[in-house]
Amino acid sequence: MSTWPRNTAGHDALDGRVLISLSEDAMLTIFATPKAFRGHVAVIQRNAIRSWTLLRPACEIILMGNDEGTAEIAAEFGLRHVPDVARNTFGTPLVSDLFKQAQQLSVSNLFCYVNSDILLMSDFMQAIQRVVDQKSRFLLVGHRWNLDVKEILEFKPDWEEKLRSQVKKFATLAGASAMDFFVFPRGLLGEIPPFAIGRPAWDNWMLYRARSLSVPLIDATPVVMAVHQNHDYSHHPQGDLWKGDELLANVKLAGSAAHAFSLVDTTHLLTPQKLRLAYDLDHLVRHCETLPMCYPWLPLRWLPKALLDMSRPLRSRFGLTLSSLRRGRVSSAADN
């Protein structure tokens, strides 16, 4: 098994372990499970996978599953194909097996699960390198940009520049619960429940899992433009992700609705200047609210209310309420 080269930056200040570094000999493994290559979905998946093949340093790419067209696209681009994936009774691949097989089959120490409609650009690898220069344990996530893409992209030398221009003009930034990529070191998340991929709740649980393990949860949105190519959900049996037995099963596996974490639950923010703690008000309040969920063995259930009660006199003095702070305005003292 290959090993990652030592990084001259030294050791992680948190746990003292040697940091890892991206290189041609120590690659990132990207794995995904495409849908059937039909119609518009075939167009956007080809675009996405092609963009991954252009990342540098070059990545190992594993396409998992035996849906129509997956073997053919893997062969065309010279990618690894794993046809046999554990599925639920509805035939949907299981998150647990995808993550398990990817880590068993690859010699990499760094992995990325990404949805097969996401375009990635050079800023993605740059962000990962910056993180591994400072952390040995982390889960890297981020918002996506939603863009209408109808045709096969021409990946000419200036394709990134053109795509960025299109995003700035026409795309919208998705909400905090839309998460489409997860970068993590080998073995970070431990055993994952058998969630159905492509259905709600499993991605939220991933963030909860990282927080419950005291792993830095890093939001790379300020420096990574991950582009989601819009599509309908006709591939879903009911045409709606928020209906059906698979949704209910995923929610049950997550253990609690309280485990539905989002990007507001990140602990760090990767900015153009540095990797810093996420210390804005929304993050701080959310961290207080979720302490009992992340650390259920500690007597913390009283903490969020206690902190708000303790801050009330000071907030009242300056005319600040929690709601007004969240809206970015100062209220009158009577609002408190």
mmCIF file of C-alpha atoms in Angstrom:
data_model
loop_
_atom_site.group_PDB
_atom_site.id
_atom_site.type_symbol
_atom_site.label_atom_id
_atom_site.label_comp_id
_atom_site.label_asym_id
_atom_site.label_seq_id
_atom_site.Cartn_x
_atom_site.Cartn_y
_atom_site.Cartn_z
ATOM 1 C CA MET A 1 0.000 0.000 0.000
ATOM 2 C CA SER A 2 1.366 3.418 -0.905
ATOM 3 C CA THR A 3 1.901 6.039 1.737
ATOM 4 C CA TRP A 4 1.424 9.771 1.705
ATOM 5 C CA PRO A 5 4.567 11.911 1.660
ATOM 6 C CA ARG A 6 5.392 13.854 4.777
ATOM 7 C CA ASN A 7 4.433 17.491 4.576
ATOM 8 C CA THR A 8 7.074 20.038 5.446
ATOM 9 C CA ALA A 9 4.465 22.078 7.278
ATOM 10 C CA GLY A 10 4.855 19.641 10.192
ATOM 11 C CA HIS A 11 2.145 18.277 12.443
ATOM 12 C CA ASP A 12 -1.501 19.008 13.078
ATOM 13 C CA ALA A 13 -1.651 21.356 16.045
ATOM 14 C CA LEU A 14 -4.653 19.456 17.371
ATOM 15 C CA ASP A 15 -3.460 15.858 17.426
ATOM 16 C CA GLY A 16 0.231 15.874 16.508
ATOM 17 C CA ARG A 17 -0.115 13.527 13.557
ATOM 18 C CA VAL A 18 1.895 13.993 10.376
ATOM 19 C CA LEU A 19 -0.065 15.888 7.766
ATOM 20 C CA ILE A 20 -0.645 14.597 4.256
ATOM 21 C CA SER A 21 -0.031 16.257 0.930
ATOM 22 C CA LEU A 22 -1.462 15.845 -2.539
ATOM 23 C CA SER A 23 0.953 14.652 -5.217
ATOM 24 C CA GLU A 24 0.982 12.465 -8.290
ATOM 25 C CA ASP A 25 1.966 9.558 -6.026
ATOM 26 C CA ALA A 26 -0.612 10.296 -3.345
ATOM 27 C CA MET A 27 -3.818 10.979 -5.148
ATOM 28 C CA LEU A 28 -7.329 11.849 -4.151
ATOM 29 C CA THR A 29 -9.857 9.107 -4.914
ATOM 30 C CA ILE A 30 -13.183 10.403 -6.210
ATOM 31 C CA PHE A 31 -16.057 7.948 -6.168
ATOM 32 C CA ALA A 32 -19.632 8.295 -7.366
ATOM 33 C CA THR A 33 -22.634 6.237 -8.369
ATOM 34 C CA PRO A 34 -24.150 7.630 -11.572
ATOM 35 C CA LYS A 35 -27.773 7.321 -12.564
ATOM 36 C CA ALA A 36 -28.718 5.671 -15.839
ATOM 37 C CA PHE A 37 -27.209 7.579 -18.770
ATOM 38 C CA ARG A 38 -30.410 8.610 -20.488
ATOM 39 C CA GLY A 39 -31.528 11.897 -22.004
ATOM 40 C CA HIS A 40 -30.534 15.059 -20.148
ATOM 41 C CA VAL A 41 -29.082 13.113 -17.221
ATOM 42 C CA ALA A 42 -26.591 11.493 -19.608
ATOM 43 C CA VAL A 43 -25.502 14.953 -20.784
ATOM 44 C CA ILE A 44 -24.853 16.423 -17.355
ATOM 45 C CA GLN A 45 -23.204 13.295 -15.959
ATOM 46 C CA ARG A 46 -20.801 13.152 -18.899
ATOM 47 C CA ASN A 47 -19.980 16.821 -18.281
ATOM 48 C CA ALA A 48 -19.380 16.243 -14.578
ATOM 49 C CA ILE A 49 -17.205 13.154 -14.964
ATOM 50 C CA ARG A 50 -15.177 14.781 -17.707
ATOM 51 C CA SER A 51 -14.474 17.742 -15.402
ATOM 52 C CA TRP A 52 -13.141 15.359 -12.724
ATOM 53 C CA THR A 53 -10.718 13.801 -15.189
ATOM 54 C CA LEU A 54 -9.157 17.246 -15.752
ATOM 55 C CA LEU A 55 -8.369 17.891 -12.089
ATOM 56 C CA ARG A 56 -4.695 18.227 -11.200
ATOM 57 C CA PRO A 57 -3.010 16.490 -9.521
ATOM 58 C CA ALA A 58 -4.827 13.709 -11.347
ATOM 59 C CA CYS A 59 -7.365 11.800 -9.267
ATOM 60 C CA GLU A 60 -8.309 8.169 -9.176
ATOM 61 C CA ILE A 61 -11.963 8.024 -10.201
ATOM 62 C CA ILE A 62 -14.229 5.096 -9.333
ATOM 63 C CA LEU A 63 -17.686 4.813 -10.873
ATOM 64 C CA MET A 64 -19.867 2.450 -8.885
ATOM 65 C CA GLY A 65 -23.017 0.599 -9.872
ATOM 66 C CA ASN A 66 -24.354 -1.088 -12.985
ATOM 67 C CA ASP A 67 -26.956 1.403 -14.182
ATOM 68 C CA GLU A 68 -27.221 1.883 -17.914
ATOM 69 C CA GLY A 69 -24.162 3.529 -19.448
ATOM 70 C CA THR A 70 -21.902 3.480 -16.379
ATOM 71 C CA ALA A 71 -19.585 0.756 -17.650
ATOM 72 C CA GLU A 72 -19.365 2.431 -21.052
ATOM 73 C CA ILE A 73 -18.451 5.892 -19.701
ATOM 74 C CA ALA A 74 -15.871 4.322 -17.363
ATOM 75 C CA ALA A 75 -14.282 2.510 -20.299
ATOM 76 C CA GLU A 76 -14.333 5.613 -22.488
ATOM 77 C CA PHE A 77 -12.518 7.750 -19.924
ATOM 78 C CA GLY A 78 -10.293 4.957 -18.624
ATOM 79 C CA LEU A 79 -11.830 4.971 -15.148
ATOM 80 C CA ARG A 80 -12.257 2.202 -12.623
ATOM 81 C CA HIS A 81 -15.693 0.600 -12.628
ATOM 82 C CA VAL A 82 -17.216 -1.341 -9.738
ATOM 83 C CA PRO A 83 -20.515 -2.828 -10.950
ATOM 84 C CA ASP A 84 -21.558 -4.708 -7.833
ATOM 85 C CA VAL A 85 -22.904 -2.474 -5.075
ATOM 86 C CA ALA A 86 -25.204 -3.472 -2.226
ATOM 87 C CA ARG A 87 -28.739 -2.175 -2.720
ATOM 88 C CA ASN A 88 -31.935 -1.934 -0.705
ATOM 89 C CA THR A 89 -35.182 -3.658 -1.635
ATOM 90 C CA PHE A 90 -36.007 -0.793 -4.007
ATOM 91 C CA GLY A 91 -32.759 -1.315 -5.917
ATOM 92 C CA THR A 92 -31.138 1.879 -4.637
ATOM 93 C CA PRO A 93 -27.389 1.700 -3.849
ATOM 94 C CA LEU A 94 -26.455 1.906 -0.172
ATOM 95 C CA VAL A 95 -24.208 4.689 1.086
ATOM 96 C CA SER A 96 -22.514 2.305 3.506
ATOM 97 C CA ASP A 97 -21.320 -0.019 0.733
ATOM 98 C CA LEU A 98 -20.217 2.792 -1.559
ATOM 99 C CA PHE A 99 -17.959 4.269 1.112
ATOM 100 C CA LYS A 100 -16.737 0.865 2.296
ATOM 101 C CA GLN A 101 -15.804 -0.413 -1.157
ATOM 102 C CA ALA A 102 -14.113 2.822 -2.217
ATOM 103 C CA GLN A 103 -11.821 2.684 0.815
ATOM 104 C CA GLN A 104 -11.141 -1.026 0.411
ATOM 105 C CA LEU A 105 -10.318 -0.832 -3.294
ATOM 106 C CA SER A 106 -8.122 2.256 -3.327
ATOM 107 C CA VAL A 107 -4.658 2.795 -1.859
ATOM 108 C CA SER A 108 -5.371 6.487 -1.387
ATOM 109 C CA ASN A 109 -5.618 8.025 2.040
ATOM 110 C CA LEU A 110 -7.941 10.803 0.902
ATOM 111 C CA PHE A 111 -11.398 10.334 -0.576
ATOM 112 C CA CYS A 112 -14.207 12.373 -2.055
ATOM 113 C CA TYR A 113 -17.764 11.245 -2.623
ATOM 114 C CA VAL A 114 -19.426 13.552 -5.138
ATOM 115 C CA ASN A 115 -22.795 13.471 -6.828
ATOM 116 C CA SER A 116 -22.491 12.671 -10.496
ATOM 117 C CA ASP A 117 -24.028 15.940 -11.721
ATOM 118 C CA ILE A 118 -21.415 18.208 -10.079
ATOM 119 C CA LEU A 119 -18.810 20.037 -12.145
ATOM 120 C CA LEU A 120 -15.499 20.522 -10.318
ATOM 121 C CA MET A 121 -12.737 22.934 -11.276
ATOM 122 C CA SER A 122 -9.136 23.624 -10.324
ATOM 123 C CA ASP A 123 -10.132 25.532 -7.180
ATOM 124 C CA PHE A 124 -11.356 22.242 -5.726
ATOM 125 C CA MET A 125 -7.917 20.635 -5.587
ATOM 126 C CA GLN A 126 -6.340 23.881 -4.418
ATOM 127 C CA ALA A 127 -8.757 24.014 -1.493
ATOM 128 C CA ILE A 128 -8.063 20.417 -0.521
ATOM 129 C CA GLN A 129 -4.326 21.036 -0.538
ATOM 130 C CA ARG A 130 -4.733 24.039 1.730
ATOM 131 C CA VAL A 131 -6.745 21.972 4.196
ATOM 132 C CA VAL A 132 -4.401 18.977 4.280
ATOM 133 C CA ASP A 133 -1.535 21.385 4.867
ATOM 134 C CA GLN A 134 -3.155 22.202 8.217
ATOM 135 C CA LYS A 135 -5.403 19.317 9.267
ATOM 136 C CA SER A 136 -5.051 15.559 9.333
ATOM 137 C CA ARG A 137 -8.701 14.969 10.315
ATOM 138 C CA PHE A 138 -11.509 16.879 8.624
ATOM 139 C CA LEU A 139 -14.676 16.668 6.584
ATOM 140 C CA LEU A 140 -14.701 19.203 3.759
ATOM 141 C CA VAL A 141 -18.074 20.272 2.347
ATOM 142 C CA GLY A 142 -19.625 23.320 0.715
ATOM 143 C CA HIS A 143 -22.573 24.951 -0.987
ATOM 144 C CA ARG A 144 -23.270 24.267 -4.632
ATOM 145 C CA TRP A 145 -24.191 26.650 -7.430
ATOM 146 C CA ASN A 146 -27.319 25.655 -9.385
ATOM 147 C CA LEU A 147 -26.976 26.243 -13.119
ATOM 148 C CA ASP A 148 -29.021 25.216 -16.138
ATOM 149 C CA VAL A 149 -26.794 23.192 -18.460
ATOM 150 C CA LYS A 150 -28.508 21.669 -21.481
ATOM 151 C CA GLU A 151 -25.664 20.538 -23.725
ATOM 152 C CA ILE A 152 -22.360 18.708 -23.695
ATOM 153 C CA LEU A 153 -19.652 21.138 -22.639
ATOM 154 C CA GLU A 154 -16.603 21.773 -24.787
ATOM 155 C CA PHE A 155 -13.633 21.371 -22.489
ATOM 156 C CA LYS A 156 -11.315 23.754 -24.284
ATOM 157 C CA PRO A 157 -8.437 25.462 -22.432
ATOM 158 C CA ASP A 158 -10.690 28.335 -21.330
ATOM 159 C CA TRP A 159 -13.617 26.159 -20.196
ATOM 160 C CA GLU A 160 -13.272 27.097 -16.525
ATOM 161 C CA GLU A 161 -13.254 30.808 -17.280
ATOM 162 C CA LYS A 162 -16.395 30.471 -19.394
ATOM 163 C CA LEU A 163 -18.162 28.332 -16.800
ATOM 164 C CA ARG A 164 -17.360 30.775 -14.000
ATOM 165 C CA SER A 165 -18.767 33.579 -16.090
ATOM 166 C CA GLN A 166 -21.987 31.625 -16.652
ATOM 167 C CA VAL A 167 -22.289 30.874 -12.943
ATOM 168 C CA LYS A 168 -21.854 34.518 -11.979
ATOM 169 C CA LYS A 169 -24.493 35.603 -14.489
ATOM 170 C CA PHE A 170 -27.132 32.910 -14.204
ATOM 171 C CA ALA A 171 -26.591 30.523 -11.282
ATOM 172 C CA THR A 172 -28.045 30.631 -7.787
ATOM 173 C CA LEU A 173 -26.321 29.521 -4.595
ATOM 174 C CA ALA A 174 -28.168 26.563 -3.058
ATOM 175 C CA GLY A 175 -29.242 26.514 0.573
ATOM 176 C CA ALA A 176 -27.385 25.120 3.554
ATOM 177 C CA SER A 177 -28.947 21.657 3.230
ATOM 178 C CA ALA A 178 -27.819 21.066 -0.365
ATOM 179 C CA MET A 179 -24.541 19.156 -0.026
ATOM 180 C CA ASP A 180 -23.022 17.341 -2.968
ATOM 181 C CA PHE A 181 -19.404 16.577 -2.096
ATOM 182 C CA PHE A 182 -17.632 15.192 0.957
ATOM 183 C CA VAL A 183 -13.826 15.082 1.232
ATOM 184 C CA PHE A 184 -12.382 13.051 4.094
ATOM 185 C CA PRO A 185 -9.306 11.015 5.111
ATOM 186 C CA ARG A 186 -9.472 7.234 5.129
ATOM 187 C CA GLY A 187 -11.498 5.733 7.970
ATOM 188 C CA LEU A 188 -12.651 9.086 9.326
ATOM 189 C CA LEU A 189 -16.371 8.386 9.584
ATOM 190 C CA GLY A 190 -16.290 4.811 10.851
ATOM 191 C CA GLU A 191 -19.309 2.618 10.199
ATOM 192 C CA ILE A 192 -22.020 4.301 8.145
ATOM 193 C CA PRO A 193 -25.668 3.170 8.337
ATOM 194 C CA PRO A 194 -27.150 1.581 5.190
ATOM 195 C CA PHE A 195 -28.756 4.778 3.883
ATOM 196 C CA ALA A 196 -30.259 4.855 0.389
ATOM 197 C CA ILE A 197 -28.109 7.112 -1.784
ATOM 198 C CA GLY A 198 -29.843 10.010 -3.502
ATOM 199 C CA ARG A 199 -32.556 10.230 -0.861
ATOM 200 C CA PRO A 200 -32.753 12.799 1.969
ATOM 201 C CA ALA A 201 -31.138 12.591 5.421
ATOM 202 C CA TRP A 202 -27.937 10.654 4.743
ATOM 203 C CA ASP A 203 -25.891 13.725 3.821
ATOM 204 C CA ASN A 204 -27.168 15.607 6.858
ATOM 205 C CA TRP A 205 -26.171 12.671 9.043
ATOM 206 C CA MET A 206 -22.641 12.803 7.620
ATOM 207 C CA LEU A 207 -22.202 16.308 9.010
ATOM 208 C CA TYR A 208 -23.668 15.255 12.338
ATOM 209 C CA ARG A 209 -21.290 12.316 12.414
ATOM 210 C CA ALA A 210 -18.266 14.548 11.908
ATOM 211 C CA ARG A 211 -19.388 16.931 14.638
ATOM 212 C CA SER A 212 -20.108 14.072 17.058
ATOM 213 C CA LEU A 213 -16.542 12.818 16.494
ATOM 214 C CA SER A 214 -15.130 16.314 17.157
ATOM 215 C CA VAL A 215 -13.797 16.392 13.612
ATOM 216 C CA PRO A 216 -13.279 19.829 12.018
ATOM 217 C CA LEU A 217 -16.212 20.365 9.666
ATOM 218 C CA ILE A 218 -14.987 22.764 7.008
ATOM 219 C CA ASP A 219 -17.111 24.868 4.650
ATOM 220 C CA ALA A 220 -15.158 25.563 1.452
ATOM 221 C CA THR A 221 -17.846 27.668 -0.243
ATOM 222 C CA PRO A 222 -15.804 30.919 -0.355
ATOM 223 C CA VAL A 223 -13.071 29.256 -2.425
ATOM 224 C CA VAL A 224 -14.744 26.337 -4.242
ATOM 225 C CA MET A 225 -17.264 26.821 -7.034
ATOM 226 C CA ALA A 226 -18.992 23.442 -7.247
ATOM 227 C CA VAL A 227 -21.547 23.628 -10.048
ATOM 228 C CA HIS A 228 -24.727 21.581 -9.892
ATOM 229 C CA GLN A 229 -26.289 21.067 -13.297
ATOM 230 C CA ASN A 230 -30.020 21.393 -12.768
ATOM 231 C CA HIS A 231 -32.239 18.452 -13.632
ATOM 232 C CA ASP A 232 -35.662 17.064 -12.846
ATOM 233 C CA TYR A 233 -36.335 14.049 -10.637
ATOM 234 C CA SER A 234 -38.066 11.829 -13.163
ATOM 235 C CA HIS A 235 -35.516 9.118 -12.296
ATOM 236 C CA HIS A 236 -37.025 8.902 -8.820
ATOM 237 C CA PRO A 237 -39.804 6.269 -8.548
ATOM 238 C CA GLN A 238 -42.274 8.896 -7.325
ATOM 239 C CA GLY A 239 -40.718 11.932 -8.940
ATOM 240 C CA ASP A 240 -40.295 13.500 -5.504
ATOM 241 C CA LEU A 241 -37.387 12.974 -3.102
ATOM 242 C CA TRP A 242 -39.511 13.962 -0.132
ATOM 243 C CA LYS A 243 -41.966 11.105 -0.382
ATOM 244 C CA GLY A 244 -41.878 7.364 0.009
ATOM 245 C CA ASP A 245 -40.573 4.546 2.141
ATOM 246 C CA GLU A 246 -36.930 5.213 1.324
ATOM 247 C CA LEU A 247 -37.154 8.676 2.818
ATOM 248 C CA LEU A 248 -38.726 7.277 5.982
ATOM 249 C CA ALA A 249 -36.083 4.551 6.191
ATOM 250 C CA ASN A 250 -33.251 7.076 5.857
ATOM 251 C CA VAL A 251 -34.739 9.307 8.554
ATOM 252 C CA LYS A 252 -35.043 6.318 10.865
ATOM 253 C CA LEU A 253 -31.434 5.299 10.215
ATOM 254 C CA ALA A 254 -30.296 8.841 10.996
ATOM 255 C CA GLY A 255 -31.627 8.260 14.494
ATOM 256 C CA SER A 256 -33.383 11.576 15.002
ATOM 257 C CA ALA A 257 -34.595 14.605 13.124
ATOM 258 C CA ALA A 258 -32.203 16.530 15.356
ATOM 259 C CA HIS A 259 -29.325 14.854 13.488
ATOM 260 C CA ALA A 260 -30.250 16.682 10.280
ATOM 261 C CA PHE A 261 -27.201 18.934 10.289
ATOM 262 C CA SER A 262 -26.458 21.413 7.511
ATOM 263 C CA LEU A 263 -23.738 23.822 6.457
ATOM 264 C CA VAL A 264 -24.742 26.085 9.341
ATOM 265 C CA ASP A 265 -23.183 23.381 11.538
ATOM 266 C CA THR A 266 -19.693 23.740 10.078
ATOM 267 C CA THR A 267 -16.960 24.584 12.559
ATOM 268 C CA HIS A 268 -14.481 26.143 10.111
ATOM 269 C CA LEU A 269 -14.601 28.323 7.017
ATOM 270 C CA LEU A 270 -12.001 28.159 4.260
ATOM 271 C CA THR A 271 -11.566 31.702 2.911
ATOM 272 C CA PRO A 272 -9.149 33.060 0.304
ATOM 273 C CA GLN A 273 -7.005 34.318 3.174
ATOM 274 C CA LYS A 274 -7.016 31.440 5.650
ATOM 275 C CA LEU A 275 -8.773 28.531 7.320
ATOM 276 C CA ARG A 276 -10.597 30.050 10.269
ATOM 277 C CA LEU A 277 -13.208 29.177 12.838
ATOM 278 C CA ALA A 278 -16.821 29.826 11.826
ATOM 279 C CA TYR A 279 -17.625 32.429 14.448
ATOM 280 C CA ASP A 280 -20.532 34.434 13.030
ATOM 281 C CA LEU A 281 -23.706 34.590 15.112
ATOM 282 C CA ASP A 282 -25.668 31.940 13.217
ATOM 283 C CA HIS A 283 -22.864 29.409 13.650
ATOM 284 C CA LEU A 284 -22.300 30.234 17.311
ATOM 285 C CA VAL A 285 -25.967 29.974 18.219
ATOM 286 C CA ARG A 286 -26.316 26.744 16.252
ATOM 287 C CA HIS A 287 -23.257 25.269 17.987
ATOM 288 C CA CYS A 288 -24.836 26.015 21.360
ATOM 289 C CA GLU A 289 -28.090 24.405 20.259
ATOM 290 C CA THR A 290 -26.378 21.243 19.052
ATOM 291 C CA LEU A 291 -23.941 20.664 21.918
ATOM 292 C CA PRO A 292 -26.337 18.213 23.639
ATOM 293 C CA MET A 293 -26.681 16.227 20.394
ATOM 294 C CA CYS A 294 -22.955 16.106 19.694
ATOM 295 C CA TYR A 295 -22.029 15.277 23.277
ATOM 296 C CA PRO A 296 -25.053 13.502 24.805
ATOM 297 C CA TRP A 297 -22.981 12.077 27.665
ATOM 298 C CA LEU A 298 -22.283 15.560 29.039
ATOM 299 C CA PRO A 299 -24.806 17.570 31.133
ATOM 300 C CA LEU A 300 -25.196 20.261 28.497
ATOM 301 C CA ARG A 301 -28.910 20.347 27.822
ATOM 302 C CA TRP A 302 -29.291 23.491 29.887
ATOM 303 C CA LEU A 303 -26.451 25.346 28.161
ATOM 304 C CA PRO A 304 -28.119 27.018 25.137
ATOM 305 C CA LYS A 305 -30.924 28.505 27.238
ATOM 306 C CA ALA A 306 -28.514 29.474 30.007
ATOM 307 C CA LEU A 307 -26.247 31.319 27.580
ATOM 308 C CA LEU A 308 -29.162 33.235 26.105
ATOM 309 C CA ASP A 309 -30.482 34.097 29.567
ATOM 310 C CA MET A 310 -27.062 35.246 30.720
ATOM 311 C CA SER A 311 -26.664 37.495 27.691
ATOM 312 C CA ARG A 312 -30.118 39.051 27.969
ATOM 313 C CA PRO A 313 -29.137 42.037 30.222
ATOM 314 C CA LEU A 314 -26.269 42.969 27.926
ATOM 315 C CA ARG A 315 -28.385 42.585 24.812
ATOM 316 C CA SER A 316 -31.144 44.626 26.392
ATOM 317 C CA ARG A 317 -28.719 47.407 27.271
ATOM 318 C CA PHE A 318 -27.632 47.783 23.662
ATOM 319 C CA GLY A 319 -31.029 47.091 22.120
ATOM 320 C CA LEU A 320 -30.058 43.736 20.674
ATOM 321 C CA THR A 321 -32.280 40.711 20.277
ATOM 322 C CA LEU A 322 -31.344 37.349 18.837
ATOM 323 C CA SER A 323 -33.728 37.803 15.924
ATOM 324 C CA SER A 324 -32.497 41.312 15.165
ATOM 325 C CA LEU A 325 -28.879 40.167 15.213
ATOM 326 C CA ARG A 326 -29.716 37.397 12.782
ATOM 327 C CA ARG A 327 -31.383 39.954 10.516
ATOM 328 C CA GLY A 328 -28.419 42.288 10.878
ATOM 329 C CA ARG A 329 -30.248 45.151 12.563
ATOM 330 C CA VAL A 330 -30.496 46.734 16.020
ATOM 331 C CA SER A 331 -33.913 46.740 17.659
ATOM 332 C CA SER A 332 -35.424 48.891 20.292
ATOM 333 C CA ALA A 333 -35.130 47.676 23.875
ATOM 334 C CA ALA A 334 -38.845 47.009 23.859
ATOM 335 C CA ASP A 335 -38.332 44.229 21.286
ATOM 336 C CA ASN A 336 -36.326 42.259 23.789
#
